[in-house]
XYZ file of C-alpha atoms in Angstrom:
347
model
C 0.000 0.000 0.000
C 2.717 2.471 0.977
C 6.097 2.850 -0.682
C 7.638 5.658 1.443
C 7.574 7.419 4.805
C 7.519 11.215 5.070
C 8.399 13.318 8.108
C 6.465 16.594 8.122
C 7.729 19.454 10.241
C 7.546 23.204 10.730
C 10.982 24.201 9.458
C 13.353 26.917 10.589
C 16.183 29.169 9.411
C 19.764 27.953 9.387
C 21.528 31.266 8.697
C 20.928 34.847 9.898
C 19.983 35.927 6.350
C 17.188 33.352 6.366
C 15.455 34.548 9.537
C 13.189 37.264 8.128
C 12.311 35.361 4.915
C 11.378 32.399 7.096
C 9.194 34.556 9.354
C 7.516 36.098 6.320
C 6.700 32.568 5.143
C 5.219 31.687 8.516
C 3.075 34.826 8.789
C 2.078 35.373 5.157
C -1.481 36.687 4.958
C -1.875 37.158 8.709
C -1.156 40.865 8.951
C 1.508 40.491 11.643
C 3.084 43.917 12.274
C 6.725 44.399 11.189
C 7.732 45.257 14.757
C 6.501 41.854 15.945
C 8.513 40.115 13.229
C 11.580 42.096 14.258
C 11.057 41.029 17.882
C 10.800 37.342 16.974
C 13.738 37.663 14.570
C 15.856 38.885 17.466
C 15.134 35.647 19.326
C 16.550 33.655 16.404
C 19.533 35.973 16.087
C 20.350 35.408 19.763
C 20.968 31.790 18.699
C 23.119 32.755 15.732
C 20.184 32.935 13.331
C 19.862 29.154 13.418
C 16.773 27.302 14.582
C 17.646 23.935 16.116
C 14.536 22.309 14.645
C 16.074 21.335 11.297
C 19.048 19.592 12.878
C 16.657 17.856 15.278
C 14.650 16.652 12.272
C 17.823 15.356 10.630
C 18.614 13.384 13.781
C 15.079 12.010 13.879
C 15.170 11.054 10.187
C 18.482 9.222 10.702
C 17.095 7.400 13.738
C 13.904 6.390 11.879
C 15.913 5.073 8.953
C 18.049 2.984 11.306
C 15.014 1.704 13.181
C 13.168 0.804 9.984
C 16.213 -1.067 8.697
C 16.625 -2.974 11.976
C 12.953 -3.982 12.005
C 12.449 -4.872 8.330
C 10.237 -1.888 7.530
C 11.087 -1.488 3.862
C 10.200 2.174 3.337
C 12.553 4.969 2.244
C 12.391 7.972 4.566
C 11.867 11.536 3.311
C 11.509 14.885 5.086
C 9.661 18.064 4.132
C 8.804 21.288 5.974
C 5.879 23.654 6.066
C 7.847 26.901 6.166
C 11.499 26.407 5.207
C 13.874 24.196 3.300
C 13.446 21.386 2.594
C 10.020 22.644 1.543
C 7.290 20.039 1.310
C 6.585 20.649 -2.388
C 10.278 20.150 -3.211
C 10.323 16.907 -1.243
C 7.208 15.620 -3.003
C 8.793 16.464 -6.359
C 11.867 14.465 -5.356
C 9.663 11.571 -4.267
C 7.816 11.701 -7.602
C 11.128 11.557 -9.442
C 12.087 8.522 -7.341
C 8.902 6.749 -8.409
C 7.085 7.085 -5.084
C 3.327 6.839 -5.448
C 1.852 6.602 -1.937
C 3.495 7.763 1.289
C 2.523 7.670 4.934
C 3.460 10.802 6.908
C 4.074 11.795 10.507
C 3.725 15.460 11.475
C 5.863 16.626 14.399
C 2.794 17.567 16.425
C 0.986 15.095 18.657
C -2.267 16.996 19.074
C -5.397 18.014 17.261
C -6.018 21.642 16.330
C -6.182 23.563 13.090
C -2.519 24.669 13.135
C -1.129 21.406 14.513
C -3.199 18.982 12.442
C -5.618 20.254 9.824
C -3.163 22.782 8.422
C -0.706 19.974 7.694
C -3.404 18.265 5.631
C -3.850 21.515 3.722
C -0.081 21.807 3.286
C -0.037 18.327 1.756
C -2.848 19.219 -0.633
C -1.150 22.472 -1.681
C 2.214 20.789 -2.194
C 0.659 18.015 -4.286
C -1.110 20.602 -6.434
C 2.190 22.423 -6.976
C 3.949 19.207 -8.000
C 1.242 18.187 -10.442
C -0.627 15.070 -11.541
C 2.153 12.613 -10.664
C 2.575 13.915 -7.127
C 2.602 11.132 -4.518
C -0.526 10.587 -2.454
C 0.262 11.303 1.213
C -1.722 9.971 4.194
C -1.091 11.651 7.539
C -0.768 9.425 10.598
C -3.074 9.913 13.569
C -2.459 11.890 16.741
C -0.081 10.235 19.197
C -0.480 12.295 22.373
C -1.060 9.253 24.606
C 1.223 6.710 22.958
C 3.774 5.229 25.401
C 6.620 6.188 23.059
C 5.605 9.833 23.456
C 4.588 9.792 27.131
C 7.457 7.802 28.616
C 10.338 10.038 27.453
C 8.516 13.017 28.939
C 7.933 11.152 32.195
C 11.594 10.203 32.521
C 12.614 13.786 31.719
C 10.277 15.116 34.424
C 11.739 12.688 36.963
C 15.278 13.727 35.989
C 14.461 17.431 36.264
C 12.758 16.935 39.623
C 15.857 15.161 40.945
C 17.894 18.357 40.420
C 15.718 20.358 42.836
C 15.811 20.485 46.637
C 14.135 17.324 47.916
C 13.322 19.022 51.234
C 11.001 21.408 49.378
C 8.976 18.700 47.668
C 5.795 19.786 49.420
C 6.042 23.237 47.825
C 7.126 22.059 44.375
C 4.767 22.241 41.375
C 4.898 20.490 38.019
C 3.979 22.925 35.237
C 3.160 21.579 31.780
C 3.269 23.968 28.835
C 2.008 23.939 25.267
C 1.727 26.475 22.466
C -1.148 28.851 23.091
C -3.661 29.158 20.270
C -6.702 31.403 19.738
C -9.627 30.380 21.900
C -11.765 30.031 18.774
C -9.253 27.562 17.338
C -9.209 25.568 20.572
C -12.991 25.444 20.693
C -13.233 24.160 17.105
C -10.491 21.523 17.388
C -11.735 18.006 16.754
C -15.144 16.895 15.518
C -16.865 17.874 18.783
C -14.590 20.766 19.769
C -12.061 21.136 22.580
C -9.797 18.312 21.412
C -6.531 20.273 21.701
C -6.929 21.039 25.405
C -8.422 17.642 26.219
C -5.528 15.765 24.625
C -2.966 17.959 26.349
C -4.599 17.409 29.733
C -4.580 13.680 29.151
C -0.882 13.744 28.224
C -0.151 15.863 31.304
C -1.958 13.389 33.544
C -0.140 10.397 32.056
C 3.269 12.067 32.312
C 2.653 13.258 35.881
C 1.500 9.829 37.042
C 4.664 8.224 35.726
C 7.254 10.955 36.223
C 6.206 12.680 39.433
C 3.492 10.694 41.206
C 1.778 12.698 43.914
C 3.088 16.060 42.707
C 0.482 18.706 41.931
C 0.472 19.869 38.324
C -0.980 22.528 36.048
C -1.338 22.974 32.297
C -0.486 26.472 31.057
C 0.482 28.115 27.788
C 3.438 29.728 26.091
C 4.503 31.425 22.855
C 1.408 33.550 22.333
C 1.982 35.924 19.441
C -1.423 37.204 18.393
C -3.076 40.592 18.487
C -4.002 41.649 22.051
C -7.720 41.986 21.255
C -8.038 38.337 20.137
C -8.517 35.866 23.033
C -5.863 33.162 23.255
C -5.573 30.309 25.745
C -4.348 31.485 29.151
C -2.598 31.694 31.560
C 0.817 32.339 30.082
C 3.569 30.398 31.834
C 5.204 33.585 33.154
C 1.955 34.860 34.640
C 1.397 31.438 36.163
C 4.808 31.455 37.821
C 3.884 34.793 39.399
C 0.678 33.261 40.769
C 2.474 30.166 42.077
C 5.018 32.272 43.955
C 2.182 34.122 45.664
C 0.650 30.761 46.645
C 3.846 29.722 48.429
C 5.282 27.435 45.767
C 9.090 27.440 46.011
C 10.169 25.221 43.087
C 8.838 24.325 39.654
C 9.532 21.665 37.075
C 8.457 22.901 33.653
C 7.679 20.257 31.032
C 6.906 21.412 27.449
C 4.582 18.535 26.523
C 3.232 20.523 23.579
C 6.486 20.019 21.664
C 8.310 17.038 20.207
C 11.813 18.539 20.449
C 13.779 21.349 22.098
C 13.361 23.835 19.272
C 13.637 27.592 19.550
C 10.304 28.270 21.224
C 11.306 25.910 24.020
C 14.814 27.348 24.309
C 13.688 30.976 24.237
C 10.283 31.002 25.913
C 11.232 28.595 28.688
C 15.015 28.420 29.105
C 15.349 32.190 28.693
C 12.117 33.992 29.585
C 10.436 31.595 32.036
C 13.733 30.805 33.743
C 14.375 34.555 34.160
C 10.895 34.996 35.648
C 11.568 32.170 38.111
C 14.894 33.721 39.157
C 13.236 37.078 39.742
C 10.589 35.405 41.904
C 13.111 33.298 43.812
C 11.655 30.038 42.491
C 13.788 26.972 41.960
C 13.455 26.089 38.277
C 14.145 22.933 36.277
C 13.069 22.437 32.683
C 12.361 18.872 31.588
C 13.408 17.688 28.158
C 11.379 16.550 25.154
C 11.430 13.215 23.254
C 13.578 14.365 20.301
C 15.115 11.214 18.845
C 14.604 9.080 21.960
C 14.550 5.409 20.863
C 11.080 4.956 22.360
C 9.750 7.845 20.298
C 11.421 6.465 17.180
C 9.877 3.045 17.883
C 6.515 4.788 18.239
C 6.887 6.109 14.692
C 7.364 2.551 13.493
C 4.346 1.418 15.534
C 2.149 4.055 13.928
C 3.350 3.179 10.437
C 2.743 -0.556 10.941
C -0.627 0.203 12.485
C -1.598 2.230 9.413
C -0.349 -0.478 7.070
C -2.394 -3.178 8.844
C -5.914 -4.105 7.734
C -8.484 -1.890 9.528
C -9.696 -4.763 11.714
C -6.196 -5.266 13.091
C -5.694 -1.648 14.157
C -6.398 -2.387 17.793
C -5.361 -0.255 20.713
C -4.226 -3.313 22.689
C -1.828 -4.438 19.963
C 0.269 -1.311 20.403
C -0.141 -0.851 24.143
C -1.821 2.519 23.787
C -2.736 4.367 26.956
C -5.904 6.217 26.019
C -8.272 7.212 23.263
C -8.269 6.181 19.637
C -7.822 9.449 17.760
C -7.612 9.659 13.994
C -7.328 12.477 11.502
C -10.753 12.262 9.870
C -12.311 14.482 7.245
C -14.042 16.560 9.922
C -11.048 16.771 12.267
C -9.911 20.221 13.380
C -11.763 22.484 10.927
C -10.491 26.037 10.453
C -11.827 28.199 13.296
C -14.350 30.892 12.531
C -12.076 33.863 13.047
C -9.934 36.413 11.314
C -6.686 34.679 10.395
C -4.546 37.664 11.273
C -2.682 36.632 14.360
C 0.340 34.676 15.328
C 3.818 33.842 14.187
C 3.175 30.125 14.282
């Protein structure tokens, strides 16, 4: 049925001269003010104008290829991005030239919302149209927010981060999960019945907390908001939440970015720079837990999802793969575009 695997990701600049063109790609048609682009560009320039996400994708691609080879999954592995080289349309053209007809794809987002799910389906359709009649058909794999290969690396990272804090202050330590904020209208329209983005994130948070820090109180908050002030986005922001926790008597926090697959720039800037600075100002102990990246369990999860998709529908059972929660698929009515003005955000 399938003759290739495709990794779909967001993309990022790899040279200072690429930063603004990349941001223009991301925000095209959204009316983001130039001053906001300049502010975000400065974040990239603080890291040499290089986003770590592309190198992280290269590591993941290499690990998937090795895992496929070791487990007799006979699929070549390709990689294409939404916003920067390698662009998805270019990758599909290469796949066409290699004789690929039907690929299965994993997007580097575990959750269901317009920007993290449905938009990737639209990206695939647009790229196929650009390539032309012989463009490969591409089927996107389902959400994986509660798969053990996604949950367990987070849980171990939370436990490791917690071990770096003062054990005598455990009673006043809080586990804070973060994910990318999105417009409230987008959150409300995510999934066939609405609210899927938040519900999936809360389920992931619960699973990670139970395994990585049993008994520790936890919260789910948001980061990386970039929209116009008059448009409601999910709140509270992680920095505002740290302020509130300090007032409640919390003395230490472990911050786990469960909304992200790897430690890309939004994690490094919004958490390791801004949130860590907020914690220092408040006198809070701060430890940031890592993300799955190319963890072998996450890589094995990719193989699980591919084999699951390749199996006859009757064999796609939750028990066969040891899933932890709901059966979520990307259906035709999954994550429709929210009813809103699409004029906010840099992501």
